[in-house]
Coordinates of N, CA, C and O in Angstrom, one line a residue:
M1 N 96.5 98.7 108.7 CA 98.2 98.6 109.3 C 98.5 96.9 109.8 O 97.1 96.7 109.6
A2 N 99.2 96.9 108.9 CA 99.4 94.9 108.5 C 99.4 94.6 110.4 O 99.9 95.1 111.0
T3 N 98.8 93.2 110.5 CA 99.0 93.1 111.9 C 100.1 93.0 112.0 O 100.7 91.9 111.3
Q4 N 99.9 93.0 112.7 CA 102.4 92.8 113.6 C 101.8 91.5 113.9 O 100.8 90.8 115.3
Q5 N 102.8 90.0 114.5 CA 103.3 89.3 115.2 C 103.6 89.8 116.3 O 104.1 89.9 116.7
V6 N 102.9 89.5 117.6 CA 102.8 89.6 119.4 C 103.1 88.4 119.6 O 103.1 87.6 119.7
Q7 N 103.9 89.0 120.8 CA 104.4 87.2 122.0 C 103.4 87.9 123.3 O 103.5 88.8 123.5
V8 N 103.0 86.8 123.9 CA 102.6 86.6 124.2 C 103.2 86.1 126.0 O 102.9 85.2 125.7
E9 N 102.8 86.6 127.0 CA 103.4 86.0 128.3 C 103.1 86.3 129.7 O 102.4 87.1 129.8
W10 N 101.8 85.0 130.0 CA 101.5 85.2 131.2 C 102.0 85.6 132.4 O 103.7 85.3 132.7
V11 N 101.6 86.5 132.8 CA 101.9 87.0 134.0 C 101.5 86.5 135.8 O 101.8 85.9 136.3
S12 N 99.6 86.7 135.5 CA 99.0 85.7 137.0 C 98.0 86.0 136.3 O 97.1 85.8 135.0
E13 N 96.5 85.0 136.8 CA 95.9 85.4 135.9 C 95.0 86.6 135.8 O 95.0 87.5 135.9
H14 N 94.9 86.3 133.7 CA 93.9 87.0 133.6 C 94.6 88.3 133.1 O 94.6 89.9 133.1
D15 N 95.7 88.3 133.5 CA 97.2 89.3 133.4 C 98.0 89.0 132.8 O 99.1 87.8 132.8
Y16 N 98.3 89.5 131.4 CA 99.4 89.2 130.0 C 100.8 91.0 130.3 O 100.3 91.5 129.6
L17 N 101.3 90.0 129.4 CA 102.8 91.1 129.1 C 102.6 90.7 127.4 O 102.7 89.4 127.3
V18 N 102.3 91.9 126.7 CA 102.2 91.2 125.1 C 103.9 92.3 125.1 O 104.0 93.6 124.5
S19 N 104.2 91.6 123.9 CA 105.6 92.4 123.3 C 105.5 92.2 121.9 O 105.1 91.5 120.7
V20 N 105.1 93.6 121.2 CA 104.8 93.9 120.0 C 106.0 94.4 119.5 O 106.2 95.4 119.7
P21 N 106.6 93.6 117.8 CA 107.5 94.3 117.4 C 107.3 96.1 116.8 O 105.8 95.8 116.4
N22 N 108.1 96.6 116.9 CA 107.8 98.0 115.9 C 109.3 98.8 115.9 O 109.9 99.0 116.2
G23 N 109.1 98.1 114.2 CA 110.9 98.3 113.4 C 111.9 97.6 114.3 O 111.8 96.4 114.2
E24 N 113.2 98.2 114.7 CA 114.0 97.0 115.4 C 113.5 96.9 116.3 O 114.1 95.9 118.1
D25 N 112.6 97.8 116.6 CA 112.2 97.7 118.7 C 110.9 97.1 119.2 O 111.0 96.0 118.0
E26 N 111.1 96.8 120.1 CA 109.9 96.2 120.4 C 108.5 96.8 121.3 O 109.8 97.5 122.3
V27 N 107.7 96.7 121.5 CA 107.1 97.8 122.8 C 106.4 96.6 123.3 O 105.5 95.8 122.8
L28 N 106.1 97.4 124.4 CA 105.7 96.0 125.2 C 104.4 96.5 126.6 O 104.5 97.8 126.6
I29 N 103.3 95.8 126.7 CA 102.4 96.1 127.1 C 101.4 95.1 127.9 O 101.5 94.0 127.9
R30 N 101.3 95.4 128.9 CA 100.6 94.9 130.0 C 98.9 94.8 130.3 O 98.1 95.6 129.7
L31 N 98.3 94.0 129.4 CA 96.9 93.4 129.4 C 96.4 93.0 130.6 O 96.8 91.4 130.6
R32 N 94.8 93.5 130.9 CA 94.5 92.6 132.4 C 93.2 92.6 131.9 O 93.0 93.6 131.0
S33 N 92.7 91.8 132.9 CA 91.0 91.5 132.8 C 90.7 91.3 134.1 O 91.1 90.3 135.0
E34 N 89.5 91.7 134.4 CA 88.3 91.2 135.3 C 87.9 89.8 134.8 O 87.1 89.7 134.1
A35 N 87.9 88.7 135.5 CA 87.0 87.2 135.2 C 85.4 87.7 134.6 O 85.3 87.4 133.9
G36 N 84.7 88.6 135.3 CA 83.7 88.7 134.8 C 83.3 89.3 134.0 O 82.6 89.2 132.7
T37 N 84.4 90.4 133.2 CA 84.5 91.4 132.4 C 84.3 89.9 130.9 O 84.0 89.8 130.2
L38 N 85.3 88.9 130.7 CA 85.1 88.1 130.0 C 84.0 86.7 130.0 O 83.9 86.9 129.1
S39 N 83.5 87.2 130.7 CA 82.5 86.1 131.4 C 81.4 86.7 130.4 O 80.0 86.7 129.4
D40 N 81.2 88.2 130.5 CA 80.3 89.3 130.4 C 79.5 89.3 128.8 O 79.3 89.5 128.0
L41 N 81.3 89.2 128.1 CA 81.7 88.9 126.8 C 81.5 88.6 125.8 O 81.4 88.2 125.1
R42 N 81.3 86.2 127.0 CA 81.4 85.8 126.2 C 82.9 85.2 125.7 O 82.4 84.6 124.5
L43 N 83.8 85.7 125.9 CA 85.0 85.4 126.1 C 85.8 84.8 127.2 O 87.3 83.9 125.8
G44 N 85.3 84.2 128.0 CA 86.0 83.9 129.1 C 85.9 81.5 128.7 O 86.7 81.3 129.2
E45 N 85.3 81.9 127.7 CA 85.1 80.1 126.5 C 87.0 80.2 126.4 O 86.9 79.2 125.7
L46 N 86.9 80.9 126.0 CA 88.4 81.4 124.7 C 89.6 81.0 125.2 O 90.0 81.3 126.5
E47 N 90.9 80.2 124.3 CA 91.6 80.0 125.2 C 92.7 81.0 125.6 O 92.8 82.0 124.6
E48 N 92.8 82.1 126.5 CA 93.2 83.3 126.9 C 94.2 83.8 126.1 O 94.2 85.3 125.2
P49 N 95.8 82.9 125.8 CA 96.5 83.4 124.9 C 96.3 84.0 123.3 O 96.1 84.9 123.1
R50 N 95.1 83.4 123.0 CA 94.8 83.2 121.8 C 93.9 84.5 122.0 O 93.8 85.3 121.0
L51 N 93.2 84.9 122.7 CA 92.3 86.2 123.4 C 93.4 87.0 123.0 O 92.6 88.0 122.5
V52 N 94.5 87.5 124.2 CA 95.2 88.1 123.9 C 95.7 88.2 122.8 O 94.9 90.0 121.9
Q53 N 95.8 87.3 121.5 CA 95.8 87.8 120.3 C 95.3 88.4 119.3 O 95.6 90.0 118.9
A54 N 94.7 87.8 119.9 CA 92.8 89.0 119.3 C 93.2 90.2 119.5 O 92.3 91.0 118.5
I55 N 92.6 90.2 120.5 CA 92.4 91.9 121.1 C 93.8 92.4 120.8 O 93.7 93.3 120.1
M56 N 94.5 92.1 121.1 CA 95.6 93.3 120.0 C 96.1 92.9 118.9 O 96.0 94.2 118.2
A57 N 95.7 92.3 118.0 CA 95.4 92.4 116.7 C 94.2 93.4 115.8 O 94.2 94.5 115.4
Y58 N 93.1 93.3 117.0 CA 91.5 94.3 116.6 C 92.9 95.7 117.3 O 91.8 97.1 116.1
L59 N 93.0 95.4 118.1 CA 94.0 96.7 118.7 C 94.5 97.4 117.5 O 94.4 99.2 117.3
L60 N 95.6 96.5 116.9 CA 96.7 97.1 115.9 C 96.0 97.4 114.7 O 96.7 97.9 114.4
A61 N 95.1 97.2 114.8 CA 94.3 97.4 112.9 C 93.9 98.9 113.2 O 93.1 99.5 112.9
R62 N 93.9 99.4 114.9 CA 92.6 100.4 114.5 C 93.4 101.7 115.2 O 93.8 102.8 115.1
Q63 N 95.2 101.5 115.5 CA 95.8 102.3 116.1 C 97.5 101.8 116.4 O 97.6 99.9 115.7
D64 N 97.9 102.1 115.6 CA 99.9 101.8 115.7 C 100.3 101.7 117.0 O 99.8 102.2 118.1
V65 N 101.4 100.7 117.0 CA 101.4 100.7 119.1 C 101.9 101.0 119.6 O 101.5 101.6 120.8
E66 N 102.4 102.9 119.1 CA 103.1 103.8 119.6 C 102.4 104.5 120.4 O 102.5 105.0 121.3
D67 N 101.0 104.4 119.7 CA 100.1 105.7 120.6 C 98.6 104.4 121.8 O 98.4 104.8 121.9
L68 N 99.2 103.3 121.5 CA 98.9 102.5 122.8 C 99.5 102.8 124.0 O 100.4 102.7 123.9
P69 N 98.6 102.8 125.0 CA 99.7 102.4 126.5 C 99.9 101.8 126.4 O 100.0 100.9 126.4
Q70 N 101.1 101.6 127.7 CA 101.9 100.0 127.8 C 101.2 99.6 129.5 O 101.2 98.4 129.4
E71 N 100.1 100.3 129.9 CA 98.6 99.5 130.7 C 97.2 99.1 130.1 O 96.7 100.3 129.7
L72 N 96.6 98.2 129.7 CA 95.6 98.4 129.3 C 94.5 97.4 130.5 O 95.6 96.1 130.6
D73 N 93.5 97.9 130.5 CA 92.8 97.2 131.0 C 91.5 96.7 129.6 O 91.2 97.7 129.3
L74 N 91.0 95.4 130.0 CA 89.9 95.1 128.9 C 88.6 95.7 129.3 O 87.6 95.9 128.4
E75 N 88.6 96.0 130.1 CA 87.3 97.1 130.5 C 87.4 98.7 129.9 O 86.2 98.6 129.4
D76 N 88.3 99.1 129.5 CA 88.7 100.2 129.0 C 88.3 100.2 127.5 O 88.2 101.0 126.7
I77 N 89.1 98.8 127.7 CA 88.7 98.4 125.9 C 87.1 98.4 125.4 O 87.4 99.0 124.0
V78 N 86.8 97.9 126.3 CA 85.6 97.6 125.8 C 84.2 99.1 125.9 O 83.3 98.8 124.8
A79 N 84.9 99.8 127.3 CA 84.6 101.0 126.8 C 84.8 101.8 125.4 O 84.0 103.0 125.2
A80 N 85.9 101.5 124.4 CA 86.2 102.6 123.9 C 86.1 101.9 122.5 O 85.4 103.0 121.6
Y81 N 85.4 100.9 123.0 CA 84.5 100.1 121.1 C 83.9 99.8 121.2 O 84.1 98.8 122.0
D82 N 82.5 99.7 120.8 CA 81.6 99.6 120.4 C 81.3 97.6 119.8 O 80.4 97.2 120.3
D83 N 82.2 97.8 118.9 CA 82.4 96.7 118.2 C 83.3 95.8 118.7 O 83.3 94.4 117.9
F84 N 83.9 96.2 119.9 CA 84.9 95.2 120.4 C 84.6 93.7 120.2 O 85.2 93.2 119.4
A85 N 83.7 93.2 121.4 CA 83.6 91.6 122.0 C 83.0 91.2 120.8 O 83.6 89.8 120.0
E86 N 82.3 91.6 119.8 CA 81.2 91.3 118.5 C 82.5 90.8 117.3 O 82.6 89.3 117.3
S87 N 83.6 92.4 117.1 CA 85.0 91.5 116.1 C 85.8 90.3 116.2 O 86.0 89.9 116.2
V88 N 85.7 90.8 118.0 CA 87.4 89.5 118.5 C 86.6 88.3 118.4 O 87.0 87.2 117.8
R89 N 85.6 88.1 119.3 CA 84.7 86.5 119.0 C 84.6 86.3 117.2 O 84.7 85.3 117.3
A90 N 83.6 86.6 116.4 CA 84.0 86.8 115.2 C 85.5 86.3 114.5 O 85.6 85.1 113.7
A91 N 86.4 87.1 114.7 CA 87.4 87.1 113.7 C 88.5 85.8 114.9 O 88.6 84.7 114.0
V92 N 88.2 85.3 116.1 CA 88.6 84.2 117.2 C 87.4 82.7 116.0 O 88.2 81.9 116.0
A93 N 86.4 82.5 115.9 CA 85.4 81.8 115.1 C 86.2 81.9 114.0 O 86.0 80.2 113.2
A94 N 86.6 82.6 113.3 CA 86.5 82.4 111.7 C 88.7 82.0 111.5 O 88.9 82.1 110.6
G95 N 89.0 81.8 112.8 CA 90.7 81.1 113.0 C 91.1 82.4 113.0 O 92.4 82.3 112.6
G96 N 91.2 83.3 112.5 CA 91.5 84.8 112.7 C 92.1 85.7 113.8 O 92.1 84.7 114.4
A97 N 92.8 86.1 114.4 CA 93.1 87.1 115.1 C 92.4 88.5 115.4 O 93.0 89.3 115.5
G98 N 91.9 88.5 114.3 CA 91.1 90.4 114.3 C 91.3 90.7 113.3 O 90.8 92.1 112.9

């Protein structure tokens, strides 16, 4: 799947609303995390909006946007994908998004 341009809007601490284009429409997804998860994954040092874009790029490379739930917790993503943290760290370090 091609990387889609996502828009990230801050809601509150570690809580974002992500808009993903889908044809003529857009899909809204709420992405949340606990600060401890970011720290445990060594992702806490990254600028959060950039991190959210990298997380979404990672997910969209593996699933269609229609298949993603409307609410995502970073903890659930980590549990579902063994290579998640390593892949996202590598993508951000390389200047990519996933």
